PDB file of C-alpha atoms in Angstrom:
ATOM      1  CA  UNK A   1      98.547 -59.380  95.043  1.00  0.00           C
ATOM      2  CA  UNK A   2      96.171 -57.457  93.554  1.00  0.00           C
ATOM      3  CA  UNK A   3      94.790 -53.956  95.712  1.00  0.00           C
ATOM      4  CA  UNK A   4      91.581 -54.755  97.305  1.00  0.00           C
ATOM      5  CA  UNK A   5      89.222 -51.182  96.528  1.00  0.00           C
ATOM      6  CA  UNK A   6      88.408 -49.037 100.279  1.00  0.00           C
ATOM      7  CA  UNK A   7      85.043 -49.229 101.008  1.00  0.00           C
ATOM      8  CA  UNK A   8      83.422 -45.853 101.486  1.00  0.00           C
ATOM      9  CA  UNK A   9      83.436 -45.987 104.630  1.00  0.00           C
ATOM     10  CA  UNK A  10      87.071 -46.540 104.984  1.00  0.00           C
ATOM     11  CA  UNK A  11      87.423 -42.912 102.892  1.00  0.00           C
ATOM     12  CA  UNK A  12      87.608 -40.108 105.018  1.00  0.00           C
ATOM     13  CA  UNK A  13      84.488 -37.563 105.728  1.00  0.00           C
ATOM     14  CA  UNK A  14      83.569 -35.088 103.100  1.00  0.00           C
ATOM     15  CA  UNK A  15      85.723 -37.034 100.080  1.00  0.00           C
ATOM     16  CA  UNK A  16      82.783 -37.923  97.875  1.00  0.00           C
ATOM     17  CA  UNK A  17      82.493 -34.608  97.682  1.00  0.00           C
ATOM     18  CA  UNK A  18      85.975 -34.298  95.428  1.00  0.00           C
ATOM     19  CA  UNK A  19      86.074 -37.274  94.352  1.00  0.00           C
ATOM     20  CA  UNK A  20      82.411 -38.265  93.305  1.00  0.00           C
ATOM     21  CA  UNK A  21      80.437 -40.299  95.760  1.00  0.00           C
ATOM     22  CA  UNK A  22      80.183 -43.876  95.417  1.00  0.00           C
ATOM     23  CA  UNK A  23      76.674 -45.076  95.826  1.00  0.00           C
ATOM     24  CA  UNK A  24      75.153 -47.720  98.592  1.00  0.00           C
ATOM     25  CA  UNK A  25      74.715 -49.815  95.899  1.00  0.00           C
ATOM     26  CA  UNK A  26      78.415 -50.190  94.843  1.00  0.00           C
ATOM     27  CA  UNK A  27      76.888 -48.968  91.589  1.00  0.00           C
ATOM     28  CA  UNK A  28      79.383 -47.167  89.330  1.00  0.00           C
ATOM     29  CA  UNK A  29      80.906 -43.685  90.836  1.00  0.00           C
ATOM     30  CA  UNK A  30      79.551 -40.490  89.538  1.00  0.00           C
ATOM     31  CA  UNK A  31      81.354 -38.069  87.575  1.00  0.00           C
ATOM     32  CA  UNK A  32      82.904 -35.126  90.010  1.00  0.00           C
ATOM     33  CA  UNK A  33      80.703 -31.923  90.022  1.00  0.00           C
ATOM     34  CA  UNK A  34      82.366 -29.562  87.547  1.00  0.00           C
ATOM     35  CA  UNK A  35      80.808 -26.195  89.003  1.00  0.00           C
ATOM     36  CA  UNK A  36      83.067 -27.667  92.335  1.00  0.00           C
ATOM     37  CA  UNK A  37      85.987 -28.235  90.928  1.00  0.00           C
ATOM     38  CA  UNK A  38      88.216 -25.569  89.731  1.00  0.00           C
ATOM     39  CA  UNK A  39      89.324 -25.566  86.268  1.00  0.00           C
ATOM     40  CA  UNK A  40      93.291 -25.712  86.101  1.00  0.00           C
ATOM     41  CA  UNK A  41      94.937 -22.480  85.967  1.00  0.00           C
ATOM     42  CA  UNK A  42      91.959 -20.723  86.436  1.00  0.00           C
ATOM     43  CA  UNK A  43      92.749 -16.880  88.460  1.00  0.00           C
ATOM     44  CA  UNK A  44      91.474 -17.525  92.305  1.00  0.00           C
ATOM     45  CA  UNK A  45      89.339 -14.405  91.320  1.00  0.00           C
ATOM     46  CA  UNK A  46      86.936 -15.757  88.901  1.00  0.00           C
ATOM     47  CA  UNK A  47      86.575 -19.255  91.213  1.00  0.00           C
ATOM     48  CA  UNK A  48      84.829 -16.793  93.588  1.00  0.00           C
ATOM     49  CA  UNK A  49      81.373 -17.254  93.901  1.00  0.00           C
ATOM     50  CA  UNK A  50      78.684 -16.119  91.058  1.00  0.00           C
ATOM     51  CA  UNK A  51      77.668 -12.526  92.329  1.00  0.00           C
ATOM     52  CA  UNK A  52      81.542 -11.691  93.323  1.00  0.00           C
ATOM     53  CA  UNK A  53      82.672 -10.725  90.367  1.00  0.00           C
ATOM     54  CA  UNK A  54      79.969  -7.660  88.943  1.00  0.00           C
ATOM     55  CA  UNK A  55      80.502  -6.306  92.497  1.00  0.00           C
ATOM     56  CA  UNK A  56      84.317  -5.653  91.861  1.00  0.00           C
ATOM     57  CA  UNK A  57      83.331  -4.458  88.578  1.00  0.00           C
ATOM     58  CA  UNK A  58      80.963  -2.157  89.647  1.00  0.00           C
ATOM     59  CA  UNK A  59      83.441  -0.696  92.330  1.00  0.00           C
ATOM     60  CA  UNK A  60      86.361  -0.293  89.881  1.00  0.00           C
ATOM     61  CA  UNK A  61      83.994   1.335  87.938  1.00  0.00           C
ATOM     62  CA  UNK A  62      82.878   3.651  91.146  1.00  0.00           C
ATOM     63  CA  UNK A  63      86.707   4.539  91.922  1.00  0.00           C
ATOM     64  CA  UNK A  64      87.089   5.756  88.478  1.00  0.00           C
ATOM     65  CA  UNK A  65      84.148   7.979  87.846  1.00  0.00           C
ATOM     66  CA  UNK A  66      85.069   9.397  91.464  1.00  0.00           C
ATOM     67  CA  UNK A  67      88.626   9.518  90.587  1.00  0.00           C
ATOM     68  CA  UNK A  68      87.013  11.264  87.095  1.00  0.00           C
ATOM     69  CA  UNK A  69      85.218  13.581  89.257  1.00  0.00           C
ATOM     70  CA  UNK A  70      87.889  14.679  91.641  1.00  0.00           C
ATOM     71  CA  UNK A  71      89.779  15.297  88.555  1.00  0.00           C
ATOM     72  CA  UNK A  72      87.633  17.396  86.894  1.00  0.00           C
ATOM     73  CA  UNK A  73      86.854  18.890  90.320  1.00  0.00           C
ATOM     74  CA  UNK A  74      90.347  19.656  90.438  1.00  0.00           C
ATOM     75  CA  UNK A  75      90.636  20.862  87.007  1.00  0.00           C
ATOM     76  CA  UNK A  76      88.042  23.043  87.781  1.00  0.00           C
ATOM     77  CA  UNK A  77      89.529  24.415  91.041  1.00  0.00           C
ATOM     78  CA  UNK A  78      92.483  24.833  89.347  1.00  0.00           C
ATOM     79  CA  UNK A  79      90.518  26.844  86.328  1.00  0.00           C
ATOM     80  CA  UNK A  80      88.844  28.831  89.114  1.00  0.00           C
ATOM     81  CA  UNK A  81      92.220  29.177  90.627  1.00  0.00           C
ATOM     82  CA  UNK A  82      93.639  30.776  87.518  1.00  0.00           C
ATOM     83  CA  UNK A  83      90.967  33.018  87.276  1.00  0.00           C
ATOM     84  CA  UNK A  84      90.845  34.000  90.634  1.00  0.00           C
ATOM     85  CA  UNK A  85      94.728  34.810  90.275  1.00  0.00           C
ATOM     86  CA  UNK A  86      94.161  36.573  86.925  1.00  0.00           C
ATOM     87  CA  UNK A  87      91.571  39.115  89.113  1.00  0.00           C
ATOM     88  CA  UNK A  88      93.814  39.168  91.532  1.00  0.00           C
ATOM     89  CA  UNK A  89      95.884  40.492  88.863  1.00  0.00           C
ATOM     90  CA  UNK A  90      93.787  42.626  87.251  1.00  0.00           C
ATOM     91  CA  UNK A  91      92.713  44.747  90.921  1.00  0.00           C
ATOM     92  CA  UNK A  92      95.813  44.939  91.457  1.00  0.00           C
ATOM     93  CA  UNK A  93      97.240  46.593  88.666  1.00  0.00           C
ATOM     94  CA  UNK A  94      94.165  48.648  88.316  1.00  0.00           C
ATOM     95  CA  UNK A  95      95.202  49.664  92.112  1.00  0.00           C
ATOM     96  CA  UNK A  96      98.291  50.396  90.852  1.00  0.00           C
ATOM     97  CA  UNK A  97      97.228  52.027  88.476  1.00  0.00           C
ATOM     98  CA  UNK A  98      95.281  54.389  90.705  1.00  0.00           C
ATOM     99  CA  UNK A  99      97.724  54.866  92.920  1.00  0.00           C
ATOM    100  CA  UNK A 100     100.560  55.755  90.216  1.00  0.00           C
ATOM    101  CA  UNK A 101      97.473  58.212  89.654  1.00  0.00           C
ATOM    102  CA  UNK A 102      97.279  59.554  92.763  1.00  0.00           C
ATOM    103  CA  UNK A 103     101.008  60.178  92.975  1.00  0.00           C
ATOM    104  CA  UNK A 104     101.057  62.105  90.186  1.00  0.00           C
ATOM    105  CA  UNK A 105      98.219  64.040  91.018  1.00  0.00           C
ATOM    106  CA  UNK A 106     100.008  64.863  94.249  1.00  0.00           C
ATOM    107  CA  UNK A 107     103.113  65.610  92.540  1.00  0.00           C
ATOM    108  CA  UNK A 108     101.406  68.257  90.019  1.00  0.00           C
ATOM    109  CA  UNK A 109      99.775  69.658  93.159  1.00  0.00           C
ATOM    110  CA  UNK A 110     102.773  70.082  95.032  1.00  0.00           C
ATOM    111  CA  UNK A 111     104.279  71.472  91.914  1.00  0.00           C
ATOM    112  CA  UNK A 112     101.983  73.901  91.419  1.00  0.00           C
ATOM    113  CA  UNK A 113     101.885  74.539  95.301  1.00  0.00           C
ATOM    114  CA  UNK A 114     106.027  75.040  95.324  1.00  0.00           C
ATOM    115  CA  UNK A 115     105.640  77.369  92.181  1.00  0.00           C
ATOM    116  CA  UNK A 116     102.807  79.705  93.944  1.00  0.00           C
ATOM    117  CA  UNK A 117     105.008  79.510  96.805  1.00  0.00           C
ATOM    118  CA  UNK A 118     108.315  80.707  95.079  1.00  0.00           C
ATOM    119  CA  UNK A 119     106.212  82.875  93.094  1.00  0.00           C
ATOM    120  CA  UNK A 120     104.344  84.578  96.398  1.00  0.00           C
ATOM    121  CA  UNK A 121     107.587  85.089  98.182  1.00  0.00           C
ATOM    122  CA  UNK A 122     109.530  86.272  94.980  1.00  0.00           C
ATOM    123  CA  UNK A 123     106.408  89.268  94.991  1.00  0.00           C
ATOM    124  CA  UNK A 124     106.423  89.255  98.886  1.00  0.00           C
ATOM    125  CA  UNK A 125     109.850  90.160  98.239  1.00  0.00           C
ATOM    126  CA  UNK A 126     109.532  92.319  95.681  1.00  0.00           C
ATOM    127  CA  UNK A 127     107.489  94.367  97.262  1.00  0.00           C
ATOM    128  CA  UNK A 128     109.048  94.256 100.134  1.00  0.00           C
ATOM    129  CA  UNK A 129     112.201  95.951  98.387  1.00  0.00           C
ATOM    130  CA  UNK A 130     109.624  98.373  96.564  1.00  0.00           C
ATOM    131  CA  UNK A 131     107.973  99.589  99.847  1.00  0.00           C
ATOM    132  CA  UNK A 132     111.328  99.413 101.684  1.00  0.00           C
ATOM    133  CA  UNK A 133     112.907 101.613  98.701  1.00  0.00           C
ATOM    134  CA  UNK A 134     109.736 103.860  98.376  1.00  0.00           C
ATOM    135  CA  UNK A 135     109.637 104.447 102.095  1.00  0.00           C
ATOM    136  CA  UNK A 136     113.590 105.099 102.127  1.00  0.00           C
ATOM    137  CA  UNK A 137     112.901 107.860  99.380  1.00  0.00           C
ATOM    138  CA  UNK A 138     110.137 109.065 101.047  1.00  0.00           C
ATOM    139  CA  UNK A 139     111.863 109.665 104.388  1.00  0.00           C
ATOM    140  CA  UNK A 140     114.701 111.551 102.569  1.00  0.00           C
ATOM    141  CA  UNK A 141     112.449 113.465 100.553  1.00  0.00           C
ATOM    142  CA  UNK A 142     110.313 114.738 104.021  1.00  0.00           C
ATOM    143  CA  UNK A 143     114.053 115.396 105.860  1.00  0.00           C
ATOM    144  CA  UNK A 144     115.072 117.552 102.442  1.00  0.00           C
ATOM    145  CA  UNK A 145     111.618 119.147 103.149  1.00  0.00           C
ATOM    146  CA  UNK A 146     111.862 119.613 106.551  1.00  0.00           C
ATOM    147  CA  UNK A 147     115.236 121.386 106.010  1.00  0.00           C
ATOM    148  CA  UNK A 148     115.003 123.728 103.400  1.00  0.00           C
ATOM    149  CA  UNK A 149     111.964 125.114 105.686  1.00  0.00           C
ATOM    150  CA  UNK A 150     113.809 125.420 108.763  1.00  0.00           C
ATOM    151  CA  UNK A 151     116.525 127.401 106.425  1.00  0.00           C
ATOM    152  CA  UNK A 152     114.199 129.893 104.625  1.00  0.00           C
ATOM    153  CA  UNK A 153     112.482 130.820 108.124  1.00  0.00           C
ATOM    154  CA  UNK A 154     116.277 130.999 110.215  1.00  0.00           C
ATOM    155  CA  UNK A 155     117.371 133.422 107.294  1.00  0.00           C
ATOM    156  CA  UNK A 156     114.354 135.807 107.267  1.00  0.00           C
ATOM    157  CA  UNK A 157     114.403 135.897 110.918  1.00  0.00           C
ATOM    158  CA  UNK A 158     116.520 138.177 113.100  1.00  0.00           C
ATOM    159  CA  UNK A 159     116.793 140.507 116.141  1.00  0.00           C
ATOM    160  CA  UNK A 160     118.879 143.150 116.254  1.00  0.00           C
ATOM    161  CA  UNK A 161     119.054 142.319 119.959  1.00  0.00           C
ATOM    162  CA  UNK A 162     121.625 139.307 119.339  1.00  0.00           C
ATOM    163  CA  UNK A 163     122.399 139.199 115.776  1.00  0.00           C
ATOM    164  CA  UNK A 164     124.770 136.736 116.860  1.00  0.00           C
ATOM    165  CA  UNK A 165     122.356 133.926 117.798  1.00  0.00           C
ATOM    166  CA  UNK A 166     120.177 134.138 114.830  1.00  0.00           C
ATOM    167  CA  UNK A 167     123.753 133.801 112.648  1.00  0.00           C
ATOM    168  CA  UNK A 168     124.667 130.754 114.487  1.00  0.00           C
ATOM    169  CA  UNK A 169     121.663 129.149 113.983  1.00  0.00           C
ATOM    170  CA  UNK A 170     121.529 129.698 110.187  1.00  0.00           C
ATOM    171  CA  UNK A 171     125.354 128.060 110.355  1.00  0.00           C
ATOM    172  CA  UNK A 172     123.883 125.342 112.366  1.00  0.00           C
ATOM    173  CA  UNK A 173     121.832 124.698 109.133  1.00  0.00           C
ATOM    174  CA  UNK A 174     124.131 125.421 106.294  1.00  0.00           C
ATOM    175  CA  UNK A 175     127.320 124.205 104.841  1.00  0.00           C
ATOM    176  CA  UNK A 176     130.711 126.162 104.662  1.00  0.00           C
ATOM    177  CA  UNK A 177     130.194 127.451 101.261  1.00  0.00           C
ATOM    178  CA  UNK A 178     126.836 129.291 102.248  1.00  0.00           C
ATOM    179  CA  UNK A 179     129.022 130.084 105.605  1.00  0.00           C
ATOM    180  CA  UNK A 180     130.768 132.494 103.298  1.00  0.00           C
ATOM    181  CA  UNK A 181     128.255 133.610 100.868  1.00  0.00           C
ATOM    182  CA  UNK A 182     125.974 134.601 104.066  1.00  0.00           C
ATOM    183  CA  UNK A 183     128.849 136.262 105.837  1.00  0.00           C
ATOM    184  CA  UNK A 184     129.644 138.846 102.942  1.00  0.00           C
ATOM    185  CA  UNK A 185     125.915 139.582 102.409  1.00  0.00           C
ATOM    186  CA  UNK A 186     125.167 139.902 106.031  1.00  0.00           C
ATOM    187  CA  UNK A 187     127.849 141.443 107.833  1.00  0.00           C
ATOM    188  CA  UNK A 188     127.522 144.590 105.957  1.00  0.00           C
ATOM    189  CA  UNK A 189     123.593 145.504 107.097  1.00  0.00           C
ATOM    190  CA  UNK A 190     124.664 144.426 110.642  1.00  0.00           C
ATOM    191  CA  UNK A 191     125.455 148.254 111.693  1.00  0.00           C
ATOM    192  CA  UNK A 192     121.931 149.420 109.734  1.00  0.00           C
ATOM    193  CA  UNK A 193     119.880 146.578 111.556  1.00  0.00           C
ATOM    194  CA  UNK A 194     121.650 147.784 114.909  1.00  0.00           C
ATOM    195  CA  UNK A 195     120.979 151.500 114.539  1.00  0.00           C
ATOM    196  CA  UNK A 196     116.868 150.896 112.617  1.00  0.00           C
ATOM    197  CA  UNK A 197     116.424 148.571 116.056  1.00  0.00           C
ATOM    198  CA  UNK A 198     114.888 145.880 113.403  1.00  0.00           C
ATOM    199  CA  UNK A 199     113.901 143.032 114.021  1.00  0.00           C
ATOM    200  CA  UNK A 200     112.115 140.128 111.036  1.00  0.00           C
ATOM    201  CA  UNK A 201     109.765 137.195 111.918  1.00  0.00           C
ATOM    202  CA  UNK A 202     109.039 134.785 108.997  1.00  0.00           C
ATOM    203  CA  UNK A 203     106.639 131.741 108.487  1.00  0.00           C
ATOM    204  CA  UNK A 204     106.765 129.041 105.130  1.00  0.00           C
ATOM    205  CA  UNK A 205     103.816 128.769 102.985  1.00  0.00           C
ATOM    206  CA  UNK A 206     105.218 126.052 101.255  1.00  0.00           C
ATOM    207  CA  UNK A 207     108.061 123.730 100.165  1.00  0.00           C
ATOM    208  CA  UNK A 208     108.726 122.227  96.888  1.00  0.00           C
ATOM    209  CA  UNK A 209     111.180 119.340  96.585  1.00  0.00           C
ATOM    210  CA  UNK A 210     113.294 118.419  93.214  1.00  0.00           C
ATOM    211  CA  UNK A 211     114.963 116.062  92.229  1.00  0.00           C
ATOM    212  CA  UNK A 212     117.090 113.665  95.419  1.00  0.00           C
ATOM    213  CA  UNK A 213     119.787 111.433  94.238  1.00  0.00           C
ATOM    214  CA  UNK A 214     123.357 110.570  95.540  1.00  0.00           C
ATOM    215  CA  UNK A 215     123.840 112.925  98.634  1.00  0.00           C
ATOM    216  CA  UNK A 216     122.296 116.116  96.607  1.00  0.00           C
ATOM    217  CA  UNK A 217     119.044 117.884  96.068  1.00  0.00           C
ATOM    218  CA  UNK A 218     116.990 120.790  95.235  1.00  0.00           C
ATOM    219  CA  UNK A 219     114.042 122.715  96.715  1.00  0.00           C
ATOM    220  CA  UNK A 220     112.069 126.130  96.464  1.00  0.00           C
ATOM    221  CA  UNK A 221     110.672 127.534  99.435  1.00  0.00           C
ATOM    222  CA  UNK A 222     107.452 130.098  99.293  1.00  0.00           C
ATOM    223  CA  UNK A 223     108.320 132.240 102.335  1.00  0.00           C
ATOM    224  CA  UNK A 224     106.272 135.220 104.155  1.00  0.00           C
ATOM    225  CA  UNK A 225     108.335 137.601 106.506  1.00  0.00           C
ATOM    226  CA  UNK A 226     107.318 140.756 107.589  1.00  0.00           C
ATOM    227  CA  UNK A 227     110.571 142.895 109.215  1.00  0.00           C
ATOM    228  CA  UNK A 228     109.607 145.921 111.794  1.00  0.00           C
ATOM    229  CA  UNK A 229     112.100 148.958 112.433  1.00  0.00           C
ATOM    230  CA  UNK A 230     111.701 152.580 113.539  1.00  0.00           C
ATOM    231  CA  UNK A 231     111.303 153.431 109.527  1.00  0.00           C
ATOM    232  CA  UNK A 232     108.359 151.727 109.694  1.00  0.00           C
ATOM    233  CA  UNK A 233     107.082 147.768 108.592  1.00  0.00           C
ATOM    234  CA  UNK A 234     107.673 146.029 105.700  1.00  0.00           C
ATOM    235  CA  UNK A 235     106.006 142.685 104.405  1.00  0.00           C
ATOM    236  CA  UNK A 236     106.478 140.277 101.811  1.00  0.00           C
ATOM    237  CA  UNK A 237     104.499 137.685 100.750  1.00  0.00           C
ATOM    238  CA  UNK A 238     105.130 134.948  98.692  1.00  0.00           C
ATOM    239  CA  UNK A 239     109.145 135.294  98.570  1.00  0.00           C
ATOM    240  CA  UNK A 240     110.614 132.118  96.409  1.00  0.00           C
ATOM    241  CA  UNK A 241     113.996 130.806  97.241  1.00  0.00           C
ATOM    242  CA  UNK A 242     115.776 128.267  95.656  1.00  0.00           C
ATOM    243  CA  UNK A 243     117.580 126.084  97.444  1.00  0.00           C
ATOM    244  CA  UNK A 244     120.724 123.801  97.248  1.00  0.00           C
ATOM    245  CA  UNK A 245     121.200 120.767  99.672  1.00  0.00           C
ATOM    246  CA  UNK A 246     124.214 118.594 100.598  1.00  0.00           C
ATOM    247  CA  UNK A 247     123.742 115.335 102.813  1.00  0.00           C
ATOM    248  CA  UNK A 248     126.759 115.903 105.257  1.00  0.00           C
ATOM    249  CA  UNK A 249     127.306 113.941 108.289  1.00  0.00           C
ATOM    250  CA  UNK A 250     123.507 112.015 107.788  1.00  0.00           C
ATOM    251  CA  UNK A 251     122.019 115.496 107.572  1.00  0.00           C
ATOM    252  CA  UNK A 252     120.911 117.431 105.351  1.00  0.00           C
ATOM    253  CA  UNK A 253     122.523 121.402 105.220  1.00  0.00           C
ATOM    254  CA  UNK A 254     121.955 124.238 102.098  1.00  0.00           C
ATOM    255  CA  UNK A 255     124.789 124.913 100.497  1.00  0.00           C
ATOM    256  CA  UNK A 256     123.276 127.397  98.507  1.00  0.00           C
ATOM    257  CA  UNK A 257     120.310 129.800  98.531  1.00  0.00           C
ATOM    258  CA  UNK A 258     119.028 132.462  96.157  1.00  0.00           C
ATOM    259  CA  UNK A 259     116.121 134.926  96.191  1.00  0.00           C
ATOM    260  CA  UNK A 260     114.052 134.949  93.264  1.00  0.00           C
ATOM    261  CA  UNK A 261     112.008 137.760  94.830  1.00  0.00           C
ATOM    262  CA  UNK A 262     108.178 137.867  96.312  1.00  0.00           C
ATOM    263  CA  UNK A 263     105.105 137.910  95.022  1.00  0.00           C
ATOM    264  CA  UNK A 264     103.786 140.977  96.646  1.00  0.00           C
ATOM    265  CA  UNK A 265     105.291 143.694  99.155  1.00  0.00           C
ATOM    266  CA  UNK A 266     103.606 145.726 101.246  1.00  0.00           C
ATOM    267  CA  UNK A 267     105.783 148.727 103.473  1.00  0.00           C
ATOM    268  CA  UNK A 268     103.441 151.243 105.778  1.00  0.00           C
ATOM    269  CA  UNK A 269     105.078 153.629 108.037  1.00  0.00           C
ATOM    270  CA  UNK A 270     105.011 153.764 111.934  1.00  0.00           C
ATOM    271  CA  UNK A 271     101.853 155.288 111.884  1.00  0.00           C
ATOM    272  CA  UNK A 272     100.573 152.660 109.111  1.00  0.00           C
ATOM    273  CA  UNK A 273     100.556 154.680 106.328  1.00  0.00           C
ATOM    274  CA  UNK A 274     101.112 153.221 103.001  1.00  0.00           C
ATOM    275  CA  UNK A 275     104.159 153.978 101.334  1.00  0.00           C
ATOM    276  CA  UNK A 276     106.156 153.061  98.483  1.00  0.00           C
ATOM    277  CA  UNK A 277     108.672 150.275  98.986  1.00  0.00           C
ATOM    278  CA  UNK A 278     112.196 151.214 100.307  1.00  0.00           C
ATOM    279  CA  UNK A 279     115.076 148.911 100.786  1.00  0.00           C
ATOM    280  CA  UNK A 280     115.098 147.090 104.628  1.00  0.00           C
ATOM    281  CA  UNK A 281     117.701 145.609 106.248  1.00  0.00           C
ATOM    282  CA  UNK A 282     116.990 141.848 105.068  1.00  0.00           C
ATOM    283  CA  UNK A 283     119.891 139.581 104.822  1.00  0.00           C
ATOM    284  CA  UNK A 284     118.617 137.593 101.612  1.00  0.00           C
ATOM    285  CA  UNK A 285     121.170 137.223  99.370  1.00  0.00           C
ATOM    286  CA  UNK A 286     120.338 137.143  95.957  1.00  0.00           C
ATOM    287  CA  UNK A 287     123.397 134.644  95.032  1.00  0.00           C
ATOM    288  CA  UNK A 288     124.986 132.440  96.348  1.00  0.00           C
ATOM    289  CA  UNK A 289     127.941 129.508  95.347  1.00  0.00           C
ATOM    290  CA  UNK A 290     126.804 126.641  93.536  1.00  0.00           C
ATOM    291  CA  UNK A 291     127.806 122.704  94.548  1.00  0.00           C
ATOM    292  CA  UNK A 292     130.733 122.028  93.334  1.00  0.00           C
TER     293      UNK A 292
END
């Protein structure tokens, strides 16, 4: 039994369009539209419609050249980057730089500062010690002085009142060798001073100090002393002594003393009358023993 063909109208709605429309006219079908039919094997993206395809194109193309962009953007941050860093770099080793600078500098200065300073107190000192030594040298110099003026005026001066006094206080003054030298130049004239009621007053003009070293020195004295006794007055001016200290017990005492003799002498009688110079009483001995 041979198939009997479906009318159209037995087809279901919209099939012409697939399959080709039969006419009204049971004429012959048409051939199926081949713009509506998709070719076999053909991608699902090129049976899009006509304008679908340029637009993906087109936006491909966009991604890229913004993709291309960012790149280079980046590229370009990252050149700016480097060269940022390289400045970076370059401040701050030139801040190093300075500051290795500075540190020097500070380190000269302080040099030079501890040098001045060592240099200042090594003069400080110095000085110091010069002044300290000077003054010392000084001091002993004035006491030697002071001494050998006190002894020149303590021998010339007596009172035949208390001959005794006047002795102590030269002993006060002088060591023991001078002790003995005084004593056997004195205590012969003791009787004549007694009996002539004499009596001498002296006064230094001046005081000449030697050499000082090591517990010894040496000094002349310029002396006046005028001595007054019934045979009338006697004065003598400018009487040089020389003089031998010892530094005993942190003072100073003469050890030994001798008369060199005075520049001028002068003797009146009790009525004041000039006369020729005649021996006094005057304890000055014209020797004496040496340090030993």
């Amino acid at each position: 039994m041979s198939p009997i063909p479906q009318q159209p109208d037995d087809l279901p709605q919209g099939a012409g369009s697939d399959r080709g429309e039969v006419p009204e006219d049971e004429g012959e079908p048409t051939e199926p539209d081949s713009a509506a039919v998709p070719a076999v094997g053909a991608a699902p993206d090129r049976a899009t419609s006509g304008g679908a395809t340029p637009d993906r194109a087109a936006a491909d193309r966009a991604t890229s050249d913004r993709a291309t962009s960012d790149g280079g953007a980046a590229d370009r941050a990252t050149s700016d980057g480097d060269e940022g860093g390289e400045t970076a770099a370059g401040i701050a080793e030139r801040g190093g730089s300075r500051v290795r600078s500075r540190m020097w500098r500070a380190k000269l200065v302080g040099a030079v500062a501890a040098m001045l300073f060592a240099a200042t107190a090594m003069a400080a000192v110095w000085f110091w010690m010069t002044a300290d030594r000077l003054a010392e040298e000084k001091a002993e110099r004035g006491a030697v002085s002071a001494r050998a003026g006190e002894f020149a005026v303590a021998l010339q001066t007596y009172d035949y009142a208390n001959l005794q006094a006047y002795r102590d206080q030269v002993f006060a003054i002088s060591g023991e060798d001078f002790e003995k030298t005084y004593d056997e130049a004195f205590s012969p004239l003791e009787s004549v001073i007694t009996s002539m009621k004499a009596h001498s007053s002296a006064s230094v003009r001046g005081v000449y100090v030697g050499e000082v070293a090591e517990g010894r020195a040496k000094a002349i004295t310029v002396v006046d002393s005028q001595v007054t006794s019934t045979a009338g007055t006697r004065r003598m001016l400018g009487t040089y002594m020389e003089l031998g200290l010892i530094k005993s017990g942190g003072q100073w005492k003469v050890n030994d003393a001798t008369v060199m003799g005075a520049a001028e002498e002068l003797v009146t009688d009790p009525n004041g009358k000039a006369v020729e110079p005649a021996p006094t009483p005057s304890p000055s001995p014209s020797t004496g023993k040496k340090d030993g």
